[in-house]
Tab-separated table of C-alpha atoms and ligand atoms in Angstrom:
chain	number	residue	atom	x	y	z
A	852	UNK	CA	111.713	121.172	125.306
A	853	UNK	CA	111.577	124.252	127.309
A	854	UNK	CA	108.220	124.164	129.407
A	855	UNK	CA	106.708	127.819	129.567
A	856	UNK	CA	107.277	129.702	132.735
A	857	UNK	CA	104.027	129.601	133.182
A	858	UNK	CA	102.573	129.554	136.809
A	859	UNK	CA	99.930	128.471	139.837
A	860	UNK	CA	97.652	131.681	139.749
A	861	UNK	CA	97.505	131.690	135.784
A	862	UNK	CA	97.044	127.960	135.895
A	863	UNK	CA	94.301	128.054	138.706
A	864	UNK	CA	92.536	131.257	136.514
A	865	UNK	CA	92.088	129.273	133.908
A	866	UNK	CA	90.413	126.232	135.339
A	867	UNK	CA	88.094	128.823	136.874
A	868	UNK	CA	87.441	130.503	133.483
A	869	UNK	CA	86.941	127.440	131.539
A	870	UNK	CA	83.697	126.811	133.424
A	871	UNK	CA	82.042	129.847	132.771
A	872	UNK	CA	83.405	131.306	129.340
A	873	UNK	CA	83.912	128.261	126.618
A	874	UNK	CA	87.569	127.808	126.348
A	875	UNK	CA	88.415	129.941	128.935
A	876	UNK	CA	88.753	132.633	126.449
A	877	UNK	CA	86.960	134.938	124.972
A	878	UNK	CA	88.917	134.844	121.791
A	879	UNK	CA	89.606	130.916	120.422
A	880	UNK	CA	93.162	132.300	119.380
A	881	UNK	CA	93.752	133.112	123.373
A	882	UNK	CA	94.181	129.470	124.487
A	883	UNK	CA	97.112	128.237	123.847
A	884	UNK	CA	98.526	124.366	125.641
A	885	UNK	CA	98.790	123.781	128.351
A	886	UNK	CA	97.086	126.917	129.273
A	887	UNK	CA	98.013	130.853	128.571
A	888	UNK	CA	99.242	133.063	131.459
A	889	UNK	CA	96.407	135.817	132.452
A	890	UNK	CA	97.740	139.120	132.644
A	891	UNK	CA	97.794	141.413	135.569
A	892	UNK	CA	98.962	144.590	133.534
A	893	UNK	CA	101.500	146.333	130.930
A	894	UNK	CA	103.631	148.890	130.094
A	895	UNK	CA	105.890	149.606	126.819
A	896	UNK	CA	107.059	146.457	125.414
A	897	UNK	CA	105.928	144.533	128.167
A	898	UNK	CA	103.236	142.270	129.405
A	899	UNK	CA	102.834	141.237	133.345
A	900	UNK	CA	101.276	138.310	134.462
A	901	UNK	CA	99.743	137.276	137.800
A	902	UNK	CA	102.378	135.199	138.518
A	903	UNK	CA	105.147	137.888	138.294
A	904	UNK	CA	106.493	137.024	134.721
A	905	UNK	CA	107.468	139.173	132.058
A	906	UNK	CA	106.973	139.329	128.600
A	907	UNK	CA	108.361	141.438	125.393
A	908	UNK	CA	105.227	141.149	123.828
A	909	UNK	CA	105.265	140.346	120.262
A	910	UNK	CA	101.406	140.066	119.787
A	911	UNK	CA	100.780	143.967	120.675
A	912	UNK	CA	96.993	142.779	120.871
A	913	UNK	CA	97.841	141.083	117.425
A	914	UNK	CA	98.784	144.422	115.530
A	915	UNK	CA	96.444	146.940	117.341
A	916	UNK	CA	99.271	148.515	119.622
A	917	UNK	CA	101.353	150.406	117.835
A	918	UNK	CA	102.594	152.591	120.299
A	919	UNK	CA	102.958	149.779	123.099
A	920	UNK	CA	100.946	149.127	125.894
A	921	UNK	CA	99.742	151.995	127.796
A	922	UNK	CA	101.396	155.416	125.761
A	923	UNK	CA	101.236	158.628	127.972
A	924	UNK	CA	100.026	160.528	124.638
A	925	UNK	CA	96.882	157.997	124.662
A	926	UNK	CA	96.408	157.322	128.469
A	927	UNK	CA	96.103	161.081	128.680
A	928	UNK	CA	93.879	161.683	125.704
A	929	UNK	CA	91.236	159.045	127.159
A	930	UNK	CA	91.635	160.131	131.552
A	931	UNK	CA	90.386	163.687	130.027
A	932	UNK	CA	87.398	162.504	128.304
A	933	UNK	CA	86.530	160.034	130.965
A	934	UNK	CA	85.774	162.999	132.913
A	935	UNK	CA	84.032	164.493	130.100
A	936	UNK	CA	81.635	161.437	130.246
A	937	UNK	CA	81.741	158.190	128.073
A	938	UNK	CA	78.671	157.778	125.508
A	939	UNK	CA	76.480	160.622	124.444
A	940	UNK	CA	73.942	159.086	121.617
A	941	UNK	CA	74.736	162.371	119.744
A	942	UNK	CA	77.737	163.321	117.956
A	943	UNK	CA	80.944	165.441	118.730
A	944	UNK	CA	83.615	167.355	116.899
A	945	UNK	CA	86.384	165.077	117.717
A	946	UNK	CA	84.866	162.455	115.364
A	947	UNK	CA	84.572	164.756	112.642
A	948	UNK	CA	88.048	165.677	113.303
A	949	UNK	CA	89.461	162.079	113.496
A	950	UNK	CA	87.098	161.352	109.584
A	951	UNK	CA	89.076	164.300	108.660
A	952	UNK	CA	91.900	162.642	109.524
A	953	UNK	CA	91.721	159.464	108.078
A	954	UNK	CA	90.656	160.950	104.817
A	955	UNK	CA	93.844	163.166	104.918
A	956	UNK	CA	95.776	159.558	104.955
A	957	UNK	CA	93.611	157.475	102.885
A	958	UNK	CA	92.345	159.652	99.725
A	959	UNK	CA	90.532	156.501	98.476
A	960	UNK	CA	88.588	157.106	101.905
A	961	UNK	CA	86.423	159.924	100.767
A	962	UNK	CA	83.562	159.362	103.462
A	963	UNK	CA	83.758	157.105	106.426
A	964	UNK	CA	81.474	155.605	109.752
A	965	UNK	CA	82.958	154.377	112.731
A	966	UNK	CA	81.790	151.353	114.336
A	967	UNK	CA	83.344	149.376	117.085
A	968	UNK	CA	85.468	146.186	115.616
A	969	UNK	CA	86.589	144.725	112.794
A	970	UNK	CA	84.186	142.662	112.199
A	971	UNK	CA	81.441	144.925	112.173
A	972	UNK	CA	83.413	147.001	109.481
A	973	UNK	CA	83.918	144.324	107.194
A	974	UNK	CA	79.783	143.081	107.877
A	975	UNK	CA	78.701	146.901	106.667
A	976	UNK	CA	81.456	147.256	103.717
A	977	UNK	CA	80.192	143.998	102.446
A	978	UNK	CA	75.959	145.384	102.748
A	979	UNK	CA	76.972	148.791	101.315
A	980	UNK	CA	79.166	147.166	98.691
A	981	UNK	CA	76.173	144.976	97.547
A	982	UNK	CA	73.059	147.494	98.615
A	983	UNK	CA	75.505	149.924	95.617
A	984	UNK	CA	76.063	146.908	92.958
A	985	UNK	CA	72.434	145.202	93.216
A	986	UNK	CA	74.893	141.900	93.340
A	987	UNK	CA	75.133	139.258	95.628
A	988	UNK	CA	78.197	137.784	94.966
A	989	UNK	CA	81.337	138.385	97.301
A	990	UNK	CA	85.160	136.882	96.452
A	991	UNK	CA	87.213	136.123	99.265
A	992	UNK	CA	90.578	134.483	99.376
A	993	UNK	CA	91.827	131.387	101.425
A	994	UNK	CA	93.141	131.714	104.407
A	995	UNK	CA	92.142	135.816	104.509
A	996	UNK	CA	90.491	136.456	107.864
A	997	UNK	CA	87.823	139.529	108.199
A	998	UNK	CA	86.047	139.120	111.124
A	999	UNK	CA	83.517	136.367	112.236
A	1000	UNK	CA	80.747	137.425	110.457
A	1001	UNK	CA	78.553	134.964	108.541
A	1002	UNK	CA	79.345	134.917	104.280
A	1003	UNK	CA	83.630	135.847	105.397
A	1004	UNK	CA	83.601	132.409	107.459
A	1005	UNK	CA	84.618	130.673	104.144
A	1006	UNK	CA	87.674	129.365	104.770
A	1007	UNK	CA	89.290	132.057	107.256
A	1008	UNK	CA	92.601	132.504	108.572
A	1009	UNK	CA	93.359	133.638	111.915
A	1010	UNK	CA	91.630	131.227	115.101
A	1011	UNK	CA	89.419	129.421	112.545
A	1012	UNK	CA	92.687	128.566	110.683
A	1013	UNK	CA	94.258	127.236	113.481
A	1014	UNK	CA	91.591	125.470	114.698
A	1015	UNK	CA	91.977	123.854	111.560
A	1016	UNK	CA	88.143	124.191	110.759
A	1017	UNK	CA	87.378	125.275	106.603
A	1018	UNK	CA	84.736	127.235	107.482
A	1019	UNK	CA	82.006	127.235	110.821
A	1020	UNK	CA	79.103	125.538	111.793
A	1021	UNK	CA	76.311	127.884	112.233
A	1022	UNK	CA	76.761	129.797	108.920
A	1023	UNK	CA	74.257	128.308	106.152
A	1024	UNK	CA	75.208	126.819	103.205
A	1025	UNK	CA	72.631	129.057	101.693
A	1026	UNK	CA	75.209	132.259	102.665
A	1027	UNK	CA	78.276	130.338	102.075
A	1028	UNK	CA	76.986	129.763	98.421
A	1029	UNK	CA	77.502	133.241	97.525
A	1030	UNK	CA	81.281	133.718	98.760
A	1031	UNK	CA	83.687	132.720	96.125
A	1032	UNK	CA	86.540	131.366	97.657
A	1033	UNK	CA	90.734	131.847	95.530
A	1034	UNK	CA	93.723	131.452	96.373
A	1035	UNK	CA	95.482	134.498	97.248
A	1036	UNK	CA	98.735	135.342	94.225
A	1037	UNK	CA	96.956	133.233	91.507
A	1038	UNK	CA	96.564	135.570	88.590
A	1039	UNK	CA	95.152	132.564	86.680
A	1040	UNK	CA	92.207	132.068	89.063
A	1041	UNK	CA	91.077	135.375	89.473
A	1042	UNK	CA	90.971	135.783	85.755
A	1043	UNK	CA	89.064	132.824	84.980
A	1044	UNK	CA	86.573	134.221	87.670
A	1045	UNK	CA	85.853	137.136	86.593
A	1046	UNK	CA	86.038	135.764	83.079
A	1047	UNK	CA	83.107	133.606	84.173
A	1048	UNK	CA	80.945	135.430	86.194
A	1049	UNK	CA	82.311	138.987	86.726
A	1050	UNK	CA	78.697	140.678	86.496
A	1051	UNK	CA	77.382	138.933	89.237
A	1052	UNK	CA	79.938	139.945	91.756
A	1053	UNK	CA	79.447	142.674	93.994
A	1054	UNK	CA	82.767	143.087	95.707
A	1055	UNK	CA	85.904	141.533	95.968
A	1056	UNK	CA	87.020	141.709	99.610
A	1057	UNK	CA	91.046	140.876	100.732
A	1058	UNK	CA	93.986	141.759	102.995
A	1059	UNK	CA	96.363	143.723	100.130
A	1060	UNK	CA	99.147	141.671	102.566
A	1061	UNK	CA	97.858	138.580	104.479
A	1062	UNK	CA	98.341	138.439	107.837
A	1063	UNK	CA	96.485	136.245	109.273
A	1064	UNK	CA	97.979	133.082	107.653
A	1065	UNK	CA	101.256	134.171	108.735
A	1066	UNK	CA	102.234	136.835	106.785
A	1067	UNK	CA	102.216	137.022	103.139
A	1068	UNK	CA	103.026	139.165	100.709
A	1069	UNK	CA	101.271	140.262	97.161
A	1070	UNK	CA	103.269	139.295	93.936
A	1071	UNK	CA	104.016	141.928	91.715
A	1072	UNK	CA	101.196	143.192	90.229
A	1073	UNK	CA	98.700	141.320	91.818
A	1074	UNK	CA	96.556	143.822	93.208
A	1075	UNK	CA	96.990	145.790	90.233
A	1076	UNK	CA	95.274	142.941	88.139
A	1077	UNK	CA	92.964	142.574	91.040
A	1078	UNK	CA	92.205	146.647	90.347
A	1079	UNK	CA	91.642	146.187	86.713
A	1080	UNK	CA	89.187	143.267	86.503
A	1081	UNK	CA	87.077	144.790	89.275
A	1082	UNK	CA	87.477	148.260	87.629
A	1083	UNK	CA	86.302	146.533	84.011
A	1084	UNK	CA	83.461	144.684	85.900
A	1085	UNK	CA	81.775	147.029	87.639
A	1086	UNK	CA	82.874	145.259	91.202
A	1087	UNK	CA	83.450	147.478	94.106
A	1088	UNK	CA	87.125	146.686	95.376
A	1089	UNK	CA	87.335	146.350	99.215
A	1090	UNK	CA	90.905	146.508	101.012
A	1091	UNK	CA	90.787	145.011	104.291
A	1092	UNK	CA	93.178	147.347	105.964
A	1093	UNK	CA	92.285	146.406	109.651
A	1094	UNK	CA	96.082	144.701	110.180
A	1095	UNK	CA	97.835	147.021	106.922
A	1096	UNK	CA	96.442	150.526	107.923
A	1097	UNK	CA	98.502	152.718	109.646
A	1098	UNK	CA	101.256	149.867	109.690
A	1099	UNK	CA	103.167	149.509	106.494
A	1100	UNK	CA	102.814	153.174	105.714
A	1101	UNK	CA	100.509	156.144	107.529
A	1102	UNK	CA	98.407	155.535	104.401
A	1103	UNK	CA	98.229	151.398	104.465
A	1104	UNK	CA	98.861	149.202	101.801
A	1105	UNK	CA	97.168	151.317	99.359
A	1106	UNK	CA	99.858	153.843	99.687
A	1107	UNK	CA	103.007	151.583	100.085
A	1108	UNK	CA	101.828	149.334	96.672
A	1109	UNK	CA	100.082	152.779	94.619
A	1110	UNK	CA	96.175	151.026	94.415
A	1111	UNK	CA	93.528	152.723	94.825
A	1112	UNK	CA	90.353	151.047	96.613
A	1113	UNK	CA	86.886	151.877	95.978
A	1114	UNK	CA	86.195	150.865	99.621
A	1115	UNK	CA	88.637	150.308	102.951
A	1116	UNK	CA	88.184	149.092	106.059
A	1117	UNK	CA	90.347	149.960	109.179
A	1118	UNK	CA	90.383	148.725	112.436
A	1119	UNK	CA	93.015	147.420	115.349
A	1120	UNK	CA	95.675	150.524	115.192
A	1121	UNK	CA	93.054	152.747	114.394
A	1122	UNK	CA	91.370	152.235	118.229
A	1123	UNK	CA	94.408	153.124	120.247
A	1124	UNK	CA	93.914	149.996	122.362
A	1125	UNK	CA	90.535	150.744	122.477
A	1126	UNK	CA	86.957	148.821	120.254
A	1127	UNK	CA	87.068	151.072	117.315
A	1128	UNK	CA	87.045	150.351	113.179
A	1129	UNK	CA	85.662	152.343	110.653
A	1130	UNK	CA	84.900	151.365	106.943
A	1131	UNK	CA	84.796	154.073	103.766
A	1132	UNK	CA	85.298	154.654	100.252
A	1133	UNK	CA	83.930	156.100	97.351
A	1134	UNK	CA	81.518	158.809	98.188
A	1135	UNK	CA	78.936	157.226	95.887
A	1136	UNK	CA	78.621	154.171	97.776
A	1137	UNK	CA	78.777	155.414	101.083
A	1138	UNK	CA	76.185	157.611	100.305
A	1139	UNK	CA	73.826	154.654	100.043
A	1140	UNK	CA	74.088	154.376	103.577
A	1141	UNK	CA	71.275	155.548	106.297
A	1142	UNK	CA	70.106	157.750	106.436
A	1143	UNK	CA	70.540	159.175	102.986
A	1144	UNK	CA	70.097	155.677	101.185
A	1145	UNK	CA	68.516	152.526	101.650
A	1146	UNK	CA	71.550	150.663	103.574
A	1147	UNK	CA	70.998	150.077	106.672
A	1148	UNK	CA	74.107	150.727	109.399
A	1149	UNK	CA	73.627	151.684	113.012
A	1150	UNK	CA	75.637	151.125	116.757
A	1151	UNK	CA	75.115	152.670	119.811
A	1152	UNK	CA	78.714	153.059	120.369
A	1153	UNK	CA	79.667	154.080	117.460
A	1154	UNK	CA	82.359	156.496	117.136
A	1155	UNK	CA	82.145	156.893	121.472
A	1156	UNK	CA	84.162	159.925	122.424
A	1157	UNK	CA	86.519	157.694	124.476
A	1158	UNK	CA	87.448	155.232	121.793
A	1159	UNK	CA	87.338	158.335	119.415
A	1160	UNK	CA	90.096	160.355	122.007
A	1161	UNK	CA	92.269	157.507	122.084
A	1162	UNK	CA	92.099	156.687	118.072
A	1163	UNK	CA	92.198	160.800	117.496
A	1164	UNK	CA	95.447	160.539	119.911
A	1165	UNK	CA	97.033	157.656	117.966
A	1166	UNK	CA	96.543	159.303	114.510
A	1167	UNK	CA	98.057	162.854	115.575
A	1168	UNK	CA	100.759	160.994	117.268
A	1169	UNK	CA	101.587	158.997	113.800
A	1170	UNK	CA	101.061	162.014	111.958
A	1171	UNK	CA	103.683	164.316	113.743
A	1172	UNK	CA	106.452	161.439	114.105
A	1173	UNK	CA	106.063	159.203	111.224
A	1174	UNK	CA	109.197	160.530	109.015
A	1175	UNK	CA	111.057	159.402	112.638
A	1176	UNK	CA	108.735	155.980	113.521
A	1177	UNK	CA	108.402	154.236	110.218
A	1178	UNK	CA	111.533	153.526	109.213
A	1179	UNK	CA	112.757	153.352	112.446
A	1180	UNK	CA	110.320	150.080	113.090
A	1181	UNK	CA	111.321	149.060	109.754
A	1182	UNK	CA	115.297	149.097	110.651
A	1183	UNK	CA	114.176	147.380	114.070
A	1184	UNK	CA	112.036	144.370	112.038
A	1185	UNK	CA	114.824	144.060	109.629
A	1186	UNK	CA	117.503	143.451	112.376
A	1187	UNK	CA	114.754	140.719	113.451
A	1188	UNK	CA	114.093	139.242	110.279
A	1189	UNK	CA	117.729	139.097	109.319
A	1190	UNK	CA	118.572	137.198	112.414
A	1191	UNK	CA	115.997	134.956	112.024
A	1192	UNK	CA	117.323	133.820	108.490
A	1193	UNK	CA	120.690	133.742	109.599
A	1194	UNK	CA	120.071	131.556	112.984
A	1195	UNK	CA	117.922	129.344	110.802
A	1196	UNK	CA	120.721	128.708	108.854
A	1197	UNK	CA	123.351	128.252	111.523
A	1198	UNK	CA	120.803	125.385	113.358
A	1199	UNK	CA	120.358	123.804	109.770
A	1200	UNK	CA	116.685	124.091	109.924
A	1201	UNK	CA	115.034	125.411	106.620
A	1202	UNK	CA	112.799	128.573	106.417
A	1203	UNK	CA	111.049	130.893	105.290
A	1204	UNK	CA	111.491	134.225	106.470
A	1205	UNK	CA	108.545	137.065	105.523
A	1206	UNK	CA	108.761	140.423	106.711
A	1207	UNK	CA	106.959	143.935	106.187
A	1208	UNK	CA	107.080	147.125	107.688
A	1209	UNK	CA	106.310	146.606	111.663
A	1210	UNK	CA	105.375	142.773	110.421
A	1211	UNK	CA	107.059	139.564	110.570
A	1212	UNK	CA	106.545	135.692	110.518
A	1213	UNK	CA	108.918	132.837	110.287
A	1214	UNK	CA	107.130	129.893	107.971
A	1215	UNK	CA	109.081	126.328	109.330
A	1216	UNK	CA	109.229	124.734	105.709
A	1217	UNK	CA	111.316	125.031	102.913
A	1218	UNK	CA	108.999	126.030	100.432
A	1219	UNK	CA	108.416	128.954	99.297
A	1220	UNK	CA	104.760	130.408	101.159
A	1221	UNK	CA	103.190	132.646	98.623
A	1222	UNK	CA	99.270	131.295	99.419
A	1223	UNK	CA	97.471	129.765	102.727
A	1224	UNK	CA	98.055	125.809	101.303
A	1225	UNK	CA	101.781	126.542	100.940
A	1226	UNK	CA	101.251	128.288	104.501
A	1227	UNK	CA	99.751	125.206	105.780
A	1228	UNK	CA	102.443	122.972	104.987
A	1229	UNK	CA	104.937	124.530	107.148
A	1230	UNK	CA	105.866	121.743	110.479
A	1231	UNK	CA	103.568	122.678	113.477
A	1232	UNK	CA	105.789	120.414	115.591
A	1233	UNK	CA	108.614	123.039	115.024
A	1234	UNK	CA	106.483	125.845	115.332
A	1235	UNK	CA	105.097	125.000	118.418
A	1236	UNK	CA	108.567	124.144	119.816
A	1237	UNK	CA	109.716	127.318	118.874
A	1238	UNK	CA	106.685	129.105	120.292
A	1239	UNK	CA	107.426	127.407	123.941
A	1240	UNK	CA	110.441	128.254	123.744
A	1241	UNK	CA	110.555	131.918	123.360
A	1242	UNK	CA	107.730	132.259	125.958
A	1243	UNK	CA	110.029	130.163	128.510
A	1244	UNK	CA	112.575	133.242	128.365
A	1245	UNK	CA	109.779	135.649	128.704
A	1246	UNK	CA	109.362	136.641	124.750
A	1247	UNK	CA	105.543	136.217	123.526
A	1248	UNK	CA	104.738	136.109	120.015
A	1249	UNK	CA	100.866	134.789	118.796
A	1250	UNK	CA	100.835	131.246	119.454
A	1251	UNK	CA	100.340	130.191	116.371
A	1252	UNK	CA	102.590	129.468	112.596
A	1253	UNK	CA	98.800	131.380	111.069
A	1254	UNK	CA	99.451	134.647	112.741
A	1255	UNK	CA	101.831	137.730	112.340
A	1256	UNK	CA	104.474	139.222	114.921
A	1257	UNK	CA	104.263	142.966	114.909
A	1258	UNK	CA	106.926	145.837	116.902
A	1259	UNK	CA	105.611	148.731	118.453
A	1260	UNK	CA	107.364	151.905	118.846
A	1261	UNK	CA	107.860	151.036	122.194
A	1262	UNK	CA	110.567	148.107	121.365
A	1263	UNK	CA	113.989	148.914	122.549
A	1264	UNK	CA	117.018	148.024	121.246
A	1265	UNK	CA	117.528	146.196	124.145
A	1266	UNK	CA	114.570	143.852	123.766
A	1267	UNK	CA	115.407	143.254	120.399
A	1268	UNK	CA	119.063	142.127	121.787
A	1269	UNK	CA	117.302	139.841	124.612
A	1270	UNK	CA	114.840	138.776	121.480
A	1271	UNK	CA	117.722	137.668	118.734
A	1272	UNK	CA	119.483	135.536	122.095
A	1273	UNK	CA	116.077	133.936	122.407
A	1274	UNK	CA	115.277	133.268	118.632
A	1275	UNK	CA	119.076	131.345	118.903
A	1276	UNK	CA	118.005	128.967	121.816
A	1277	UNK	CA	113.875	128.759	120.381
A	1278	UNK	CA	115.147	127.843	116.623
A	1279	UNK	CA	117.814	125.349	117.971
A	1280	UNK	CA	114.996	123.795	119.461
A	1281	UNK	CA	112.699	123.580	116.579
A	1282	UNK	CA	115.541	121.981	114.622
A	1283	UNK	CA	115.807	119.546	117.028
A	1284	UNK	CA	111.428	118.953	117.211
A	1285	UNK	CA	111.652	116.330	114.617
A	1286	UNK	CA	108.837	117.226	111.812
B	706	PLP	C1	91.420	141.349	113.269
B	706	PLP	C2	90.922	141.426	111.874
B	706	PLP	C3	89.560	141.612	111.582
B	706	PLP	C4	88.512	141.565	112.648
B	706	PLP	O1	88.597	142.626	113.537
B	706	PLP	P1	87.900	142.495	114.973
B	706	PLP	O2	88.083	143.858	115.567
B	706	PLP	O3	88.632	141.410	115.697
B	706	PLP	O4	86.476	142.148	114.745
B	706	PLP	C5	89.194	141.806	110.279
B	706	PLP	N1	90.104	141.806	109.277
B	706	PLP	C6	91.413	141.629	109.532
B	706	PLP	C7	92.377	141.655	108.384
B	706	PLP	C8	91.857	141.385	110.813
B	706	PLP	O5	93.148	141.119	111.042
């Protein structure tokens, strides 16, 4: 197997980290064997690191560069507010501008708060959803990953599932209790569910497409059912959008499948690089938050003109060019995709090959993956095989079978020429990693 060109100063770096961060990280899905390369900077498709390596990156801060690393339309928008100053404690026009925006997009979105990750919007969406219902009662699915917040860590996708941990230590059984847990695509299950105790849940909360399980698609009309039986219940629907938004159509998932959400939450693209999410809905729910309800939902950096320049930047950018970028990344993922199938073939190893929009993932089993336990049986041993040996000729993807490869506008077709050579030698290898 190929080792990774990995290298002394990245090596030494992370020997130093490991004895003052845990892991060496300060994400678990960062560390990767035998170590991960530190980064001295990046530009376009590419990452640096500190031992003079490049990479096409794959990861694009799993999903939340869009536009590549470092765009001159963001890089600009953020050196003039720097100057401007940073943090205010009082609000600005730009943020009302960017809410504008989002509503323009998302229709569903009718009134919105920033806040600065994912997590965080998922936390509040959850509260509001529940402060508006007067129910306790959340439904999750497996392997869907929304942050690391206490009653989501119910069998999560993402680090958690590749740690291979159901759930974490530290939340209490007590808040765990109230998180129904289904498999994503099972129409029977969520029936049942509902059938059983649909008045005592407050929200159902899921990706519309997984993507942090690998990537996985919804069957035909599942989130239409999923629209219905919250709809007839009186259960506030919640589209995790943090991956979906702004990536498989300006408007999310909610526009490319035709379901309308009584909440969203948005994240990742929506910071232009920089902390930013934001989570919205119906007016009627959002207006239960502080201060004209009794939700409570604050941050000091909330919607901070810097992260609000750079997300404001992104937006217009996506805006003016989409007719051009969308199906442009979705001719450039296809080209990917279909070359994946094909090679998979040619080296006799058995696939399967999921793609969306910006989005893709190869699954190394022959079964068809349409939940996280079909996910899960897909051969690590190939995966990781595969994984080395991309990064050996200087092509990083997430390092792991439970995450999702995204393009950025910044892809050439040059680097998807360099990629496909790559994918020949990586996949030869994984047929040869014996599972
Ligand atoms: C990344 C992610 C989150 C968490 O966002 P953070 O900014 O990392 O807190 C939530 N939901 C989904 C679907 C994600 O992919």
């Amino acid at each position: 197997m190929a080792e990774p060109a990995l290298g002394s100063r990245s090596r030494d770096l992370y020997e130093r980290a490991k004895r003052v961060i845990p892991g060496g990280v300060n994400s678990p899905i960062r560390a990767f064997d035998p170590y991960p390369f530190f980064v001295e900077r990046a530009g376009g498709s590419r990452l640096y690191d500190v031992d003079g390596h490049a990479y096409i990156d794959y990861c694009m801060a799993y999903g939340a560069l869009m536009l590549g690393h470092a765009p001159e339309v963001i890089s600009e928008a953020v050196k003039a507010q720097l100057d401007k100053g940073t943090l205010y404690g009082a609000p600005t026009e730009l943020e009302v501008e960017l809410a504008e925006l989002v509503r323009r997009l998302y229709p569903s979105v009718e009134m919105l708060r920033l806040v600065n990750s994912g997590t965080e919007a998922t936390m509040h969406a959850v509260r509001a959803a529940r402060g508006f219902t007067g129910r306790k009662k959340l439904v999750k699915f497996e392997g869907c990953f929304h942050g690391s917040h206490d009653c989501v860590l119910v069998k999560a996708g993402s680090g958690a599932a590749w740690l291979g941990v159901p759930s974490s230590l530290g939340v209490p059984e007590e808040t765990a209790r109230n998180t129904i847990v289904l498999p994503f695509n099972d129409f029977g299950a969520l029936e049942e569910t509902f059938e059983r105790e649909g008045g005592e849940i407050a929200a159902v909360l899921v990706e519309p497409v997984m993507a942090n399980s690998g990537l996985i698609l919804p069957e035909k009309g599942y989130l239409h059912l999923l629209r219905r039986l919250t709809r007839d219940h009186g259960s506030v629907l919640i589209f995790d959008e943090i991956v979906t938004g702004f990536r498989v159509a300006p408007g999310g998932a909610q526009e490319r499948y035709g379901v309308r959400p009584d909440m969203t939450t948005l994240g990742k693209v929506l910071g232009g690089g920089f902390p930013m999410a934001a989570f919205g809905g119906r007016r009627e729910i959002m207006e239960k938050l502080s201060p004209l309800g009794p939700v409570y939902q604050a941050g000091t950096f909330s919607g901070n003109p810097v992260s609000v320049a750079a997300g404001h930047a992104t937006l217009r950018y996506l805006i003016d060019n989409g007719s051009r970028i969308y199906p442009e990344l979705e001719r450039k993922r296809e080209e990917l995709t279909r070359a994946l199938a094909d090679l998979s073939e040619e080296h006799g190893l058995s696939v399967q090959v999921h793609g969306l929009a910006s989005m893709f993932q190869v699954f190394f089993t022959p079964n068809p993956v349409r939940d996280h336990a079909s996910a899960r049986l897909s051969d690590l041993r190939r995966f990781r095989a595969y994984f080395a040996s991309l990064l050996g000729d200087g092509i990083f993807i997430p390092p792991s079978q439970f995450e999702t490869c995204f393009l950025s506008t910044a892809h050439t077709d040059e680097d998807l020429k360099l990629t496909i050579e790559a994918f020949d030698r990586a996949l030869g290898r994984a047929a040869s990693a014996s599972g």
